[in-house]
mmCIF file of C-alpha atoms and ligand atoms in Angstrom:
data_model
loop_
_atom_site.group_PDB
_atom_site.id
_atom_site.type_symbol
_atom_site.label_atom_id
_atom_site.label_comp_id
_atom_site.label_asym_id
_atom_site.label_seq_id
_atom_site.Cartn_x
_atom_site.Cartn_y
_atom_site.Cartn_z
ATOM 1 C CA MET A 1 -42.562 14.392 -0.827
ATOM 2 C CA ALA A 2 -40.341 13.370 -3.723
ATOM 3 C CA GLU A 3 -41.443 10.552 -5.568
ATOM 4 C CA ALA A 4 -39.593 7.270 -4.933
ATOM 5 C CA LYS A 5 -37.322 6.380 -7.860
ATOM 6 C CA LYS A 6 -38.550 3.366 -9.472
ATOM 7 C CA LYS A 7 -35.878 0.369 -9.369
ATOM 8 C CA GLU A 8 -35.398 -2.369 -11.720
ATOM 9 C CA PRO A 9 -36.353 -5.482 -10.302
ATOM 10 C CA PHE A 10 -33.530 -7.313 -8.850
ATOM 11 C CA HIS A 11 -30.626 -8.600 -11.149
ATOM 12 C CA TRP A 12 -27.203 -9.747 -11.126
ATOM 13 C CA ARG A 13 -24.574 -7.334 -12.901
ATOM 14 C CA THR A 14 -21.499 -8.836 -14.138
ATOM 15 C CA SER A 15 -19.093 -8.998 -16.958
ATOM 16 C CA ILE A 16 -17.389 -12.269 -16.305
ATOM 17 C CA ALA A 17 -19.884 -14.853 -17.393
ATOM 18 C CA TYR A 18 -23.591 -16.094 -17.948
ATOM 19 C CA LYS A 19 -25.555 -19.109 -18.236
ATOM 20 C CA THR A 20 -28.525 -20.433 -19.916
ATOM 21 C CA ARG A 21 -30.006 -23.850 -19.715
ATOM 22 C CA PRO A 22 -28.130 -25.185 -22.271
ATOM 23 C CA LYS A 23 -24.863 -23.150 -22.006
ATOM 24 C CA ILE A 24 -22.373 -21.622 -20.089
ATOM 25 C CA VAL A 25 -20.444 -18.624 -21.505
ATOM 26 C CA VAL A 26 -17.254 -17.097 -19.914
ATOM 27 C CA ARG A 27 -15.781 -13.879 -20.723
ATOM 28 C CA GLY A 28 -17.579 -14.408 -24.446
ATOM 29 C CA PHE A 29 -16.256 -18.024 -24.801
ATOM 30 C CA ASP A 30 -18.332 -21.060 -24.535
ATOM 31 C CA VAL A 31 -16.721 -22.977 -21.577
ATOM 32 C CA ASN A 32 -16.952 -26.111 -23.587
ATOM 33 C CA ASP A 33 -14.098 -24.433 -26.077
ATOM 34 C CA LEU A 34 -12.158 -23.424 -23.248
ATOM 35 C CA THR A 35 -12.125 -27.069 -21.775
ATOM 36 C CA GLY A 36 -9.292 -29.050 -22.972
ATOM 37 C CA ASN A 37 -7.814 -25.732 -24.906
ATOM 38 C CA LEU A 38 -6.753 -23.668 -21.772
ATOM 39 C CA ASP A 39 -4.589 -24.701 -18.749
ATOM 40 C CA LEU A 40 -5.607 -23.397 -15.364
ATOM 41 C CA GLY A 41 -3.168 -20.596 -15.594
ATOM 42 C CA GLU A 42 -4.603 -19.147 -19.011
ATOM 43 C CA MET A 43 -8.143 -19.842 -17.396
ATOM 44 C CA ALA A 44 -7.660 -17.632 -14.372
ATOM 45 C CA TYR A 45 -6.180 -14.914 -16.776
ATOM 46 C CA LEU A 46 -9.321 -14.938 -18.636
ATOM 47 C CA VAL A 47 -11.587 -15.019 -15.974
ATOM 48 C CA TRP A 48 -9.536 -12.418 -14.025
ATOM 49 C CA ARG A 49 -8.377 -9.891 -16.871
ATOM 50 C CA GLY A 50 -11.346 -10.592 -19.401
ATOM 51 C CA GLU A 51 -9.258 -11.506 -22.342
ATOM 52 C CA LEU A 52 -7.093 -14.404 -23.311
ATOM 53 C CA PRO A 53 -3.477 -13.909 -22.441
ATOM 54 C CA SER A 54 -0.706 -13.863 -24.707
ATOM 55 C CA GLU A 55 1.552 -16.913 -24.786
ATOM 56 C CA ALA A 56 4.107 -15.156 -22.742
ATOM 57 C CA HIS A 57 1.628 -13.830 -20.096
ATOM 58 C CA GLY A 58 -0.082 -17.187 -19.802
ATOM 59 C CA ARG A 59 3.390 -19.048 -19.580
ATOM 60 C CA MET A 60 4.608 -16.302 -16.761
ATOM 61 C CA LEU A 61 1.181 -16.613 -14.902
ATOM 62 C CA ASN A 62 1.502 -20.305 -14.726
ATOM 63 C CA ALA A 63 5.177 -20.023 -13.753
ATOM 64 C CA ILE A 64 4.415 -17.509 -10.560
ATOM 65 C CA MET A 65 1.464 -19.975 -9.502
ATOM 66 C CA VAL A 66 3.927 -22.895 -9.781
ATOM 67 C CA CYS A 67 6.815 -21.278 -7.928
ATOM 68 C CA LEU A 68 4.598 -20.077 -5.184
ATOM 69 C CA ALA A 69 2.212 -22.899 -4.944
ATOM 70 C CA GLU A 70 4.051 -24.608 -2.178
ATOM 71 C CA HIS A 71 6.834 -23.741 0.661
ATOM 72 C CA ALA A 72 6.822 -26.036 3.360
ATOM 73 C CA PHE A 73 5.940 -24.923 6.700
ATOM 74 C CA SER A 74 5.183 -21.131 6.402
ATOM 75 C CA PRO A 75 2.027 -19.208 8.453
ATOM 76 C CA SER A 76 -0.234 -20.578 5.701
ATOM 77 C CA SER A 77 0.337 -24.108 5.876
ATOM 78 C CA ALA A 78 1.095 -24.086 9.569
ATOM 79 C CA ALA A 79 -2.396 -22.513 10.259
ATOM 80 C CA ALA A 80 -3.961 -24.550 8.242
ATOM 81 C CA ARG A 81 -2.615 -27.647 9.743
ATOM 82 C CA MET A 82 -3.782 -26.276 13.245
ATOM 83 C CA VAL A 83 -7.136 -25.542 12.041
ATOM 84 C CA ALA A 84 -7.283 -29.237 10.405
ATOM 85 C CA SER A 85 -6.271 -30.420 13.631
ATOM 86 C CA GLY A 86 -9.363 -29.367 15.149
ATOM 87 C CA GLY A 87 -11.371 -32.314 13.212
ATOM 88 C CA VAL A 88 -12.678 -29.906 10.727
ATOM 89 C CA PRO A 89 -13.922 -30.587 6.831
ATOM 90 C CA ILE A 90 -11.179 -29.825 4.299
ATOM 91 C CA HIS A 91 -12.271 -26.587 3.252
ATOM 92 C CA VAL A 92 -12.450 -25.386 6.729
ATOM 93 C CA GLY A 93 -8.679 -26.119 6.971
ATOM 94 C CA VAL A 94 -8.022 -24.583 3.479
ATOM 95 C CA ALA A 95 -9.959 -21.235 4.433
ATOM 96 C CA GLY A 96 -7.813 -20.989 7.818
ATOM 97 C CA GLY A 97 -4.516 -21.285 6.103
ATOM 98 C CA ILE A 98 -5.540 -18.330 3.511
ATOM 99 C CA LEU A 99 -6.505 -16.218 6.291
ATOM 100 C CA THR A 100 -2.910 -15.592 6.959
ATOM 101 C CA ILE A 101 -2.228 -14.201 3.692
ATOM 102 C CA GLY A 102 -1.675 -10.551 4.648
ATOM 103 C CA ASP A 103 0.943 -7.753 4.572
ATOM 104 C CA LEU A 104 3.700 -10.032 5.648
ATOM 105 C CA HIS A 105 3.052 -13.354 4.292
ATOM 106 C CA GLY A 106 2.145 -13.755 0.550
ATOM 107 C CA THR A 107 1.844 -10.138 0.207
ATOM 108 C CA PHE A 108 1.832 -9.767 -3.542
ATOM 109 C CA ASP A 109 -0.338 -6.694 -3.443
ATOM 110 C CA ARG A 110 2.080 -4.598 -1.283
ATOM 111 C CA PRO A 111 4.954 -4.955 -3.501
ATOM 112 C CA ALA A 112 2.847 -4.326 -6.707
ATOM 113 C CA ALA A 113 1.414 -1.197 -5.517
ATOM 114 C CA LEU A 114 5.206 0.217 -4.489
ATOM 115 C CA PHE A 115 6.483 -0.780 -7.777
ATOM 116 C CA GLN A 116 3.592 0.464 -9.651
ATOM 117 C CA THR A 117 3.522 4.012 -7.808
ATOM 118 C CA GLY A 118 7.202 4.256 -8.111
ATOM 119 C CA ILE A 119 7.154 4.190 -12.148
ATOM 120 C CA ALA A 120 4.145 6.407 -11.884
ATOM 121 C CA ARG A 121 6.139 8.961 -9.864
ATOM 122 C CA ALA A 122 9.242 8.351 -11.796
ATOM 123 C CA LYS A 123 7.164 9.559 -15.017
ATOM 124 C CA ALA A 124 5.333 12.257 -13.320
ATOM 125 C CA GLU A 125 8.837 13.866 -11.726
ATOM 126 C CA GLY A 126 10.993 12.724 -14.808
ATOM 127 C CA ARG A 127 13.174 10.778 -12.522
ATOM 128 C CA SER A 128 14.996 7.800 -13.800
ATOM 129 C CA ILE A 129 14.332 4.425 -12.384
ATOM 130 C CA ALA A 130 17.523 4.013 -10.438
ATOM 131 C CA GLU A 131 17.005 7.657 -9.188
ATOM 132 C CA MET A 132 13.370 6.869 -7.991
ATOM 133 C CA ALA A 133 15.043 3.205 -6.693
ATOM 134 C CA ASP A 134 17.402 5.189 -4.498
ATOM 135 C CA HIS A 135 14.639 7.439 -3.540
ATOM 136 C CA LEU A 136 11.991 4.703 -2.242
ATOM 137 C CA VAL A 137 14.890 2.670 -0.350
ATOM 138 C CA ARG A 138 16.041 6.173 1.197
ATOM 139 C CA GLU A 139 12.860 7.206 2.268
ATOM 140 C CA ALA A 140 11.974 3.597 3.680
ATOM 141 C CA ARG A 141 15.126 3.385 5.964
ATOM 142 C CA GLU A 142 14.805 6.973 6.936
ATOM 143 C CA LYS A 143 11.057 6.489 8.091
ATOM 144 C CA LYS A 144 12.262 2.996 9.694
ATOM 145 C CA GLN A 145 10.017 0.972 7.179
ATOM 146 C CA ARG A 146 10.408 -2.492 5.893
ATOM 147 C CA LEU A 147 10.324 -2.887 2.309
ATOM 148 C CA PRO A 148 7.360 -5.034 0.885
ATOM 149 C CA GLY A 149 8.643 -7.899 -1.045
ATOM 150 C CA PHE A 150 12.108 -8.052 0.157
ATOM 151 C CA HIS A 151 13.990 -10.206 2.801
ATOM 152 C CA HIS A 152 12.912 -13.575 3.810
ATOM 153 C CA PRO A 153 12.965 -14.712 7.408
ATOM 154 C CA GLN A 154 13.663 -18.383 6.495
ATOM 155 C CA HIS A 155 15.773 -17.924 3.506
ATOM 156 C CA ILE A 156 17.788 -14.785 3.984
ATOM 157 C CA ARG A 157 18.220 -14.751 -0.043
ATOM 158 C CA ASP A 158 15.096 -16.369 -1.297
ATOM 159 C CA PRO A 159 15.882 -19.127 -3.648
ATOM 160 C CA ARG A 160 13.007 -18.619 -5.945
ATOM 161 C CA SER A 161 13.628 -15.091 -6.906
ATOM 162 C CA ALA A 162 16.323 -15.504 -9.435
ATOM 163 C CA ARG A 163 14.383 -18.410 -11.270
ATOM 164 C CA LEU A 164 11.494 -16.036 -11.324
ATOM 165 C CA ILE A 165 13.616 -13.054 -12.785
ATOM 166 C CA GLU A 166 15.137 -15.536 -15.565
ATOM 167 C CA VAL A 167 11.847 -16.772 -16.661
ATOM 168 C CA GLY A 168 10.279 -13.238 -16.753
ATOM 169 C CA GLN A 169 13.247 -12.150 -18.941
ATOM 170 C CA LYS A 170 13.207 -15.141 -20.689
ATOM 171 C CA LEU A 171 9.355 -14.713 -22.033
ATOM 172 C CA GLY A 172 10.182 -11.051 -22.454
ATOM 173 C CA VAL A 173 7.865 -10.240 -19.655
ATOM 174 C CA ALA A 174 10.116 -8.491 -17.568
ATOM 175 C CA GLY A 175 9.757 -4.500 -17.748
ATOM 176 C CA ALA A 176 10.198 -1.423 -15.873
ATOM 177 C CA HIS A 177 8.615 -2.675 -12.696
ATOM 178 C CA LEU A 178 11.157 -5.478 -12.405
ATOM 179 C CA ALA A 179 13.653 -3.108 -13.288
ATOM 180 C CA LEU A 180 12.742 -0.829 -10.551
ATOM 181 C CA ALA A 181 12.838 -3.750 -8.191
ATOM 182 C CA LEU A 182 16.092 -4.631 -8.923
ATOM 183 C CA ALA A 183 17.502 -1.222 -8.764
ATOM 184 C CA MET A 184 15.749 -0.929 -5.069
ATOM 185 C CA GLU A 185 17.580 -4.241 -4.026
ATOM 186 C CA ASP A 186 21.201 -2.346 -5.126
ATOM 187 C CA ALA A 187 20.175 0.666 -3.261
ATOM 188 C CA THR A 188 19.542 -1.471 -0.156
ATOM 189 C CA GLU A 189 23.310 -1.788 -0.161
ATOM 190 C CA ARG A 190 23.804 2.052 0.001
ATOM 191 C CA HIS A 191 21.408 2.701 2.426
ATOM 192 C CA MET A 192 20.503 -0.251 4.704
ATOM 193 C CA GLY A 193 24.095 -1.339 5.155
ATOM 194 C CA ALA A 194 23.925 -4.927 3.625
ATOM 195 C CA ARG A 195 21.907 -5.874 0.501
ATOM 196 C CA VAL A 196 18.245 -6.706 1.209
ATOM 197 C CA TRP A 197 17.298 -9.394 -1.300
ATOM 198 C CA LEU A 198 14.098 -9.407 -3.179
ATOM 199 C CA ASN A 199 11.948 -12.253 -2.233
ATOM 200 C CA ALA A 200 9.791 -14.395 -4.456
ATOM 201 C CA VAL A 201 6.726 -12.364 -3.553
ATOM 202 C CA GLY A 202 8.507 -9.066 -4.622
ATOM 203 C CA VAL A 203 9.344 -10.534 -8.021
ATOM 204 C CA SER A 204 6.040 -11.777 -8.444
ATOM 205 C CA GLY A 205 4.388 -8.459 -7.506
ATOM 206 C CA ALA A 206 6.690 -6.791 -9.905
ATOM 207 C CA LEU A 207 6.577 -9.220 -12.844
ATOM 208 C CA LEU A 208 2.421 -9.137 -12.456
ATOM 209 C CA SER A 209 2.480 -5.268 -12.373
ATOM 210 C CA ASP A 210 4.653 -5.523 -16.042
ATOM 211 C CA MET A 211 1.778 -7.618 -16.864
ATOM 212 C CA GLY A 212 -0.585 -4.978 -16.328
ATOM 213 C CA PHE A 213 -2.295 -6.505 -12.758
ATOM 214 C CA GLU A 214 -3.671 -4.369 -10.489
ATOM 215 C CA PRO A 215 -2.197 -4.937 -6.832
ATOM 216 C CA GLU A 216 -5.575 -6.741 -5.533
ATOM 217 C CA LEU A 217 -5.605 -8.831 -8.339
ATOM 218 C CA ALA A 218 -1.990 -9.649 -8.067
ATOM 219 C CA LYS A 219 -2.833 -10.771 -4.591
ATOM 220 C CA GLY A 220 -5.381 -13.070 -6.046
ATOM 221 C CA VAL A 221 -2.950 -15.003 -7.949
ATOM 222 C CA MET A 222 -1.115 -16.021 -4.495
ATOM 223 C CA LEU A 223 -4.579 -16.856 -3.078
ATOM 224 C CA VAL A 224 -5.096 -19.336 -5.772
ATOM 225 C CA SER A 225 -1.835 -20.424 -6.162
ATOM 226 C CA ARG A 226 -1.195 -21.129 -2.124
ATOM 227 C CA CYS A 227 -4.946 -22.944 -2.244
ATOM 228 C CA VAL A 228 -3.440 -25.909 -4.234
ATOM 229 C CA SER A 229 -0.895 -26.839 -1.454
ATOM 230 C CA LEU A 230 -3.046 -26.035 1.427
ATOM 231 C CA VAL A 231 -5.516 -28.758 0.241
ATOM 232 C CA ALA A 232 -2.525 -31.147 0.395
ATOM 233 C CA HIS A 233 -1.439 -30.144 3.884
ATOM 234 C CA VAL A 234 -4.873 -30.163 5.500
ATOM 235 C CA TYR A 235 -5.432 -33.660 3.733
ATOM 236 C CA GLU A 236 -2.230 -34.935 5.057
ATOM 237 C CA GLU A 237 -3.049 -33.543 8.423
ATOM 238 C CA MET A 238 -6.352 -35.158 8.160
ATOM 239 C CA THR A 239 -4.990 -38.840 6.979
ATOM 240 C CA ARG A 240 -1.658 -38.770 8.612
ATOM 241 C CA GLU A 241 -2.033 -36.911 12.152
ATOM 242 C CA ARG A 242 -4.182 -37.904 15.056
ATOM 243 C CA GLY A 243 -5.922 -34.562 15.731
ATOM 244 C CA TRP A 244 -5.595 -32.139 18.404
ATOM 245 C CA ARG A 245 -1.865 -32.059 17.996
ATOM 246 C CA ALA A 246 -1.290 -32.530 22.012
ATOM 247 C CA SER A 247 -1.258 -36.520 22.024
ATOM 248 C CA SER A 248 1.718 -37.439 24.415
ATOM 249 C CA GLY A 249 2.152 -40.683 22.708
ATOM 250 C CA GLN A 250 3.548 -39.267 19.472
ATOM 251 C CA ASP A 251 7.196 -39.931 18.582
ATOM 252 C CA ILE A 252 7.635 -35.981 17.945
ATOM 253 C CA THR A 253 6.532 -33.625 20.975
ATOM 254 C CA GLN A 254 3.291 -32.156 19.526
ATOM 255 C CA PRO A 255 3.007 -27.901 19.359
ATOM 256 C CA LEU A 256 0.204 -28.266 22.103
ATOM 257 C CA ASP A 257 1.827 -30.449 24.274
ATOM 258 C CA LEU A 258 1.682 -28.916 27.640
ATOM 259 C CA GLU A 259 5.226 -28.975 28.025
ATOM 260 C CA LEU A 260 5.708 -26.193 25.346
ATOM 261 C CA GLN A 261 3.247 -24.015 27.715
ATOM 262 C CA ARG A 262 4.655 -24.478 31.156
ATOM 263 C CA PRO A 263 4.001 -21.782 33.802
ATOM 264 C CA GLU A 264 7.533 -20.212 33.667
ATOM 265 C CA PHE A 265 6.859 -19.208 29.910
ATOM 266 C CA TYR A 266 3.875 -17.138 31.103
ATOM 267 C CA ASP A 267 4.539 -13.418 31.665
ATOM 268 C CA GLY A 268 0.933 -12.305 32.280
ATOM 269 C CA PRO A 269 -0.304 -11.163 35.447
ATOM 270 C CA PRO A 270 0.693 -13.530 38.459
ATOM 271 C CA ASP A 271 -1.948 -15.828 39.775
ATOM 272 C CA ARG A 272 -4.618 -13.956 42.083
ATOM 273 C CA PRO A 273 -7.484 -14.540 43.874
ATOM 274 C CA PHE A 274 -10.906 -13.611 41.909
ATOM 275 C CA PRO A 275 -12.494 -10.718 43.706
ATOM 276 C CA ASP A 276 -15.333 -11.729 46.077
ATOM 277 C CA GLU A 277 -17.347 -8.593 44.922
ATOM 278 C CA ARG A 278 -17.359 -10.018 41.298
ATOM 279 C CA ARG A 279 -18.666 -13.435 42.293
ATOM 280 C CA ARG A 280 -22.517 -14.161 41.244
ATOM 281 C CA LEU A 281 -22.508 -17.850 41.981
HETATM 282 C C1 COA B 301 8.652 -11.156 6.567
HETATM 283 C C2 COA B 301 9.280 -10.261 7.704
HETATM 284 C C3 COA B 301 8.305 -9.696 8.654
HETATM 285 C C4 COA B 301 10.497 -10.956 8.502
HETATM 286 O O1 COA B 301 11.125 -9.955 9.434
HETATM 287 P P1 COA B 301 12.154 -10.249 10.428
HETATM 288 O O2 COA B 301 11.578 -11.650 11.201
HETATM 289 O O3 COA B 301 12.548 -9.080 11.149
HETATM 290 O O4 COA B 301 13.487 -10.743 9.600
HETATM 291 P P2 COA B 301 14.981 -11.093 10.204
HETATM 292 O O5 COA B 301 14.699 -11.064 11.788
HETATM 293 O O6 COA B 301 15.609 -12.009 9.458
HETATM 294 O O7 COA B 301 15.362 -9.803 9.968
HETATM 295 C C5 COA B 301 16.914 -9.354 9.627
HETATM 296 C C6 COA B 301 17.013 -7.886 9.350
HETATM 297 O O8 COA B 301 16.641 -7.655 8.301
HETATM 298 C C7 COA B 301 15.905 -6.277 8.240
HETATM 299 N N1 COA B 301 14.556 -6.442 7.349
HETATM 300 C C8 COA B 301 13.927 -7.641 7.286
HETATM 301 N N2 COA B 301 13.056 -7.389 6.293
HETATM 302 C C9 COA B 301 13.294 -6.223 5.596
HETATM 303 C C10 COA B 301 12.695 -5.688 4.684
HETATM 304 N N3 COA B 301 11.574 -6.006 4.028
HETATM 305 N N4 COA B 301 13.206 -4.350 4.285
HETATM 306 C C11 COA B 301 14.262 -3.871 4.957
HETATM 307 N N5 COA B 301 15.018 -4.567 5.985
HETATM 308 C C12 COA B 301 14.476 -5.692 6.334
HETATM 309 C C13 COA B 301 15.411 -6.376 9.656
HETATM 310 O O9 COA B 301 15.063 -5.075 9.847
HETATM 311 C C14 COA B 301 16.679 -6.813 10.288
HETATM 312 O O10 COA B 301 17.532 -6.074 10.586
HETATM 313 P P3 COA B 301 17.844 -5.755 12.305
HETATM 314 O O11 COA B 301 17.988 -6.820 12.940
HETATM 315 O O12 COA B 301 18.809 -4.606 12.122
HETATM 316 O O13 COA B 301 16.333 -5.039 12.721
HETATM 317 C C15 COA B 301 10.267 -8.937 6.966
HETATM 318 O O14 COA B 301 11.335 -9.462 6.339
HETATM 319 C C16 COA B 301 9.509 -8.008 5.866
HETATM 320 O O15 COA B 301 8.354 -7.398 6.621
HETATM 321 N N6 COA B 301 9.057 -8.183 4.877
HETATM 322 C C17 COA B 301 8.265 -7.658 4.061
HETATM 323 C C18 COA B 301 7.090 -8.348 3.722
HETATM 324 C C19 COA B 301 7.485 -9.447 2.775
HETATM 325 O O16 COA B 301 7.868 -9.127 1.693
HETATM 326 N N7 COA B 301 6.704 -10.463 3.174
HETATM 327 C C20 COA B 301 7.071 -11.671 2.424
HETATM 328 C C21 COA B 301 7.778 -12.646 3.186
HETATM 329 S S1 COA B 301 7.914 -13.955 1.722
#
């Protein structure tokens, strides 16, 4: 029988940080040097990417996180408030909201992946950005796929997009990925019958790609940013509302009011007898 490979005793392996009894070192810097000298966006960049950001990258990351922090009622805030209405601690409500961040809400990763693959393909295939944009939009149309990072069901034309683009251009961060995203928006007019606008998630995915963020890390930016406002929504739910969201004594009809779940809104099987042979008690 082969001899069992001798293993090292267990220890964590990380390039992020270490601590000893008297000090804490993050990506090589004493945390006390970072405290008071970095803002939270710059700290996030250092922890995530391992290096201090340039001034432009730090400001762009902060701008994206400010822009995406709060968005009134969307899936994350609505879910966080419903979870909080069950009477759970604040972090449980925040976690409930974060669970909605997926392919359709807060999807920084999907547009980032689309634009990064698009630029890589354009280089490999010797196509211009405009040609690749045209190809990607036509392909999505043919396959009846929706473009990640485009359209907004509440705004149609997302009011945040133009400002993010402006900030990205002023800071000199905007590059090939944003150019591809904008060219794809133009191409929607040719292939989708009407202009389908880039949303804030799409612009953020493009700008973060121009800053060198991998798609999963780009999604991390959204998660952290939205946590800021989920704390506010859960705290407000805990302190201003009555819990359960069904009380009939409130001025506004509550989302769990029985009026909103009347039998005529139900389209499952009709009422039926439980089979006698399945009865146990
Ligand atoms: C969020 C989303 C699910 C909303 O879809 P929706 O509720 O169907 O939106 P609307 O009803 O307003 O859609 C209107 C039209 O725009 C089209 N459309 C919507 N999103 C589109 C997209 N991303 N790409 C192409 N066309 C899109 C729809 O097909 C629809 O046309 P139709 O009525 O002919 O089918 C959809 O826009 C989407 O999947 N977007 C991509 C993911 C994304 O970026 N999410 C972040 C949102 S901030």
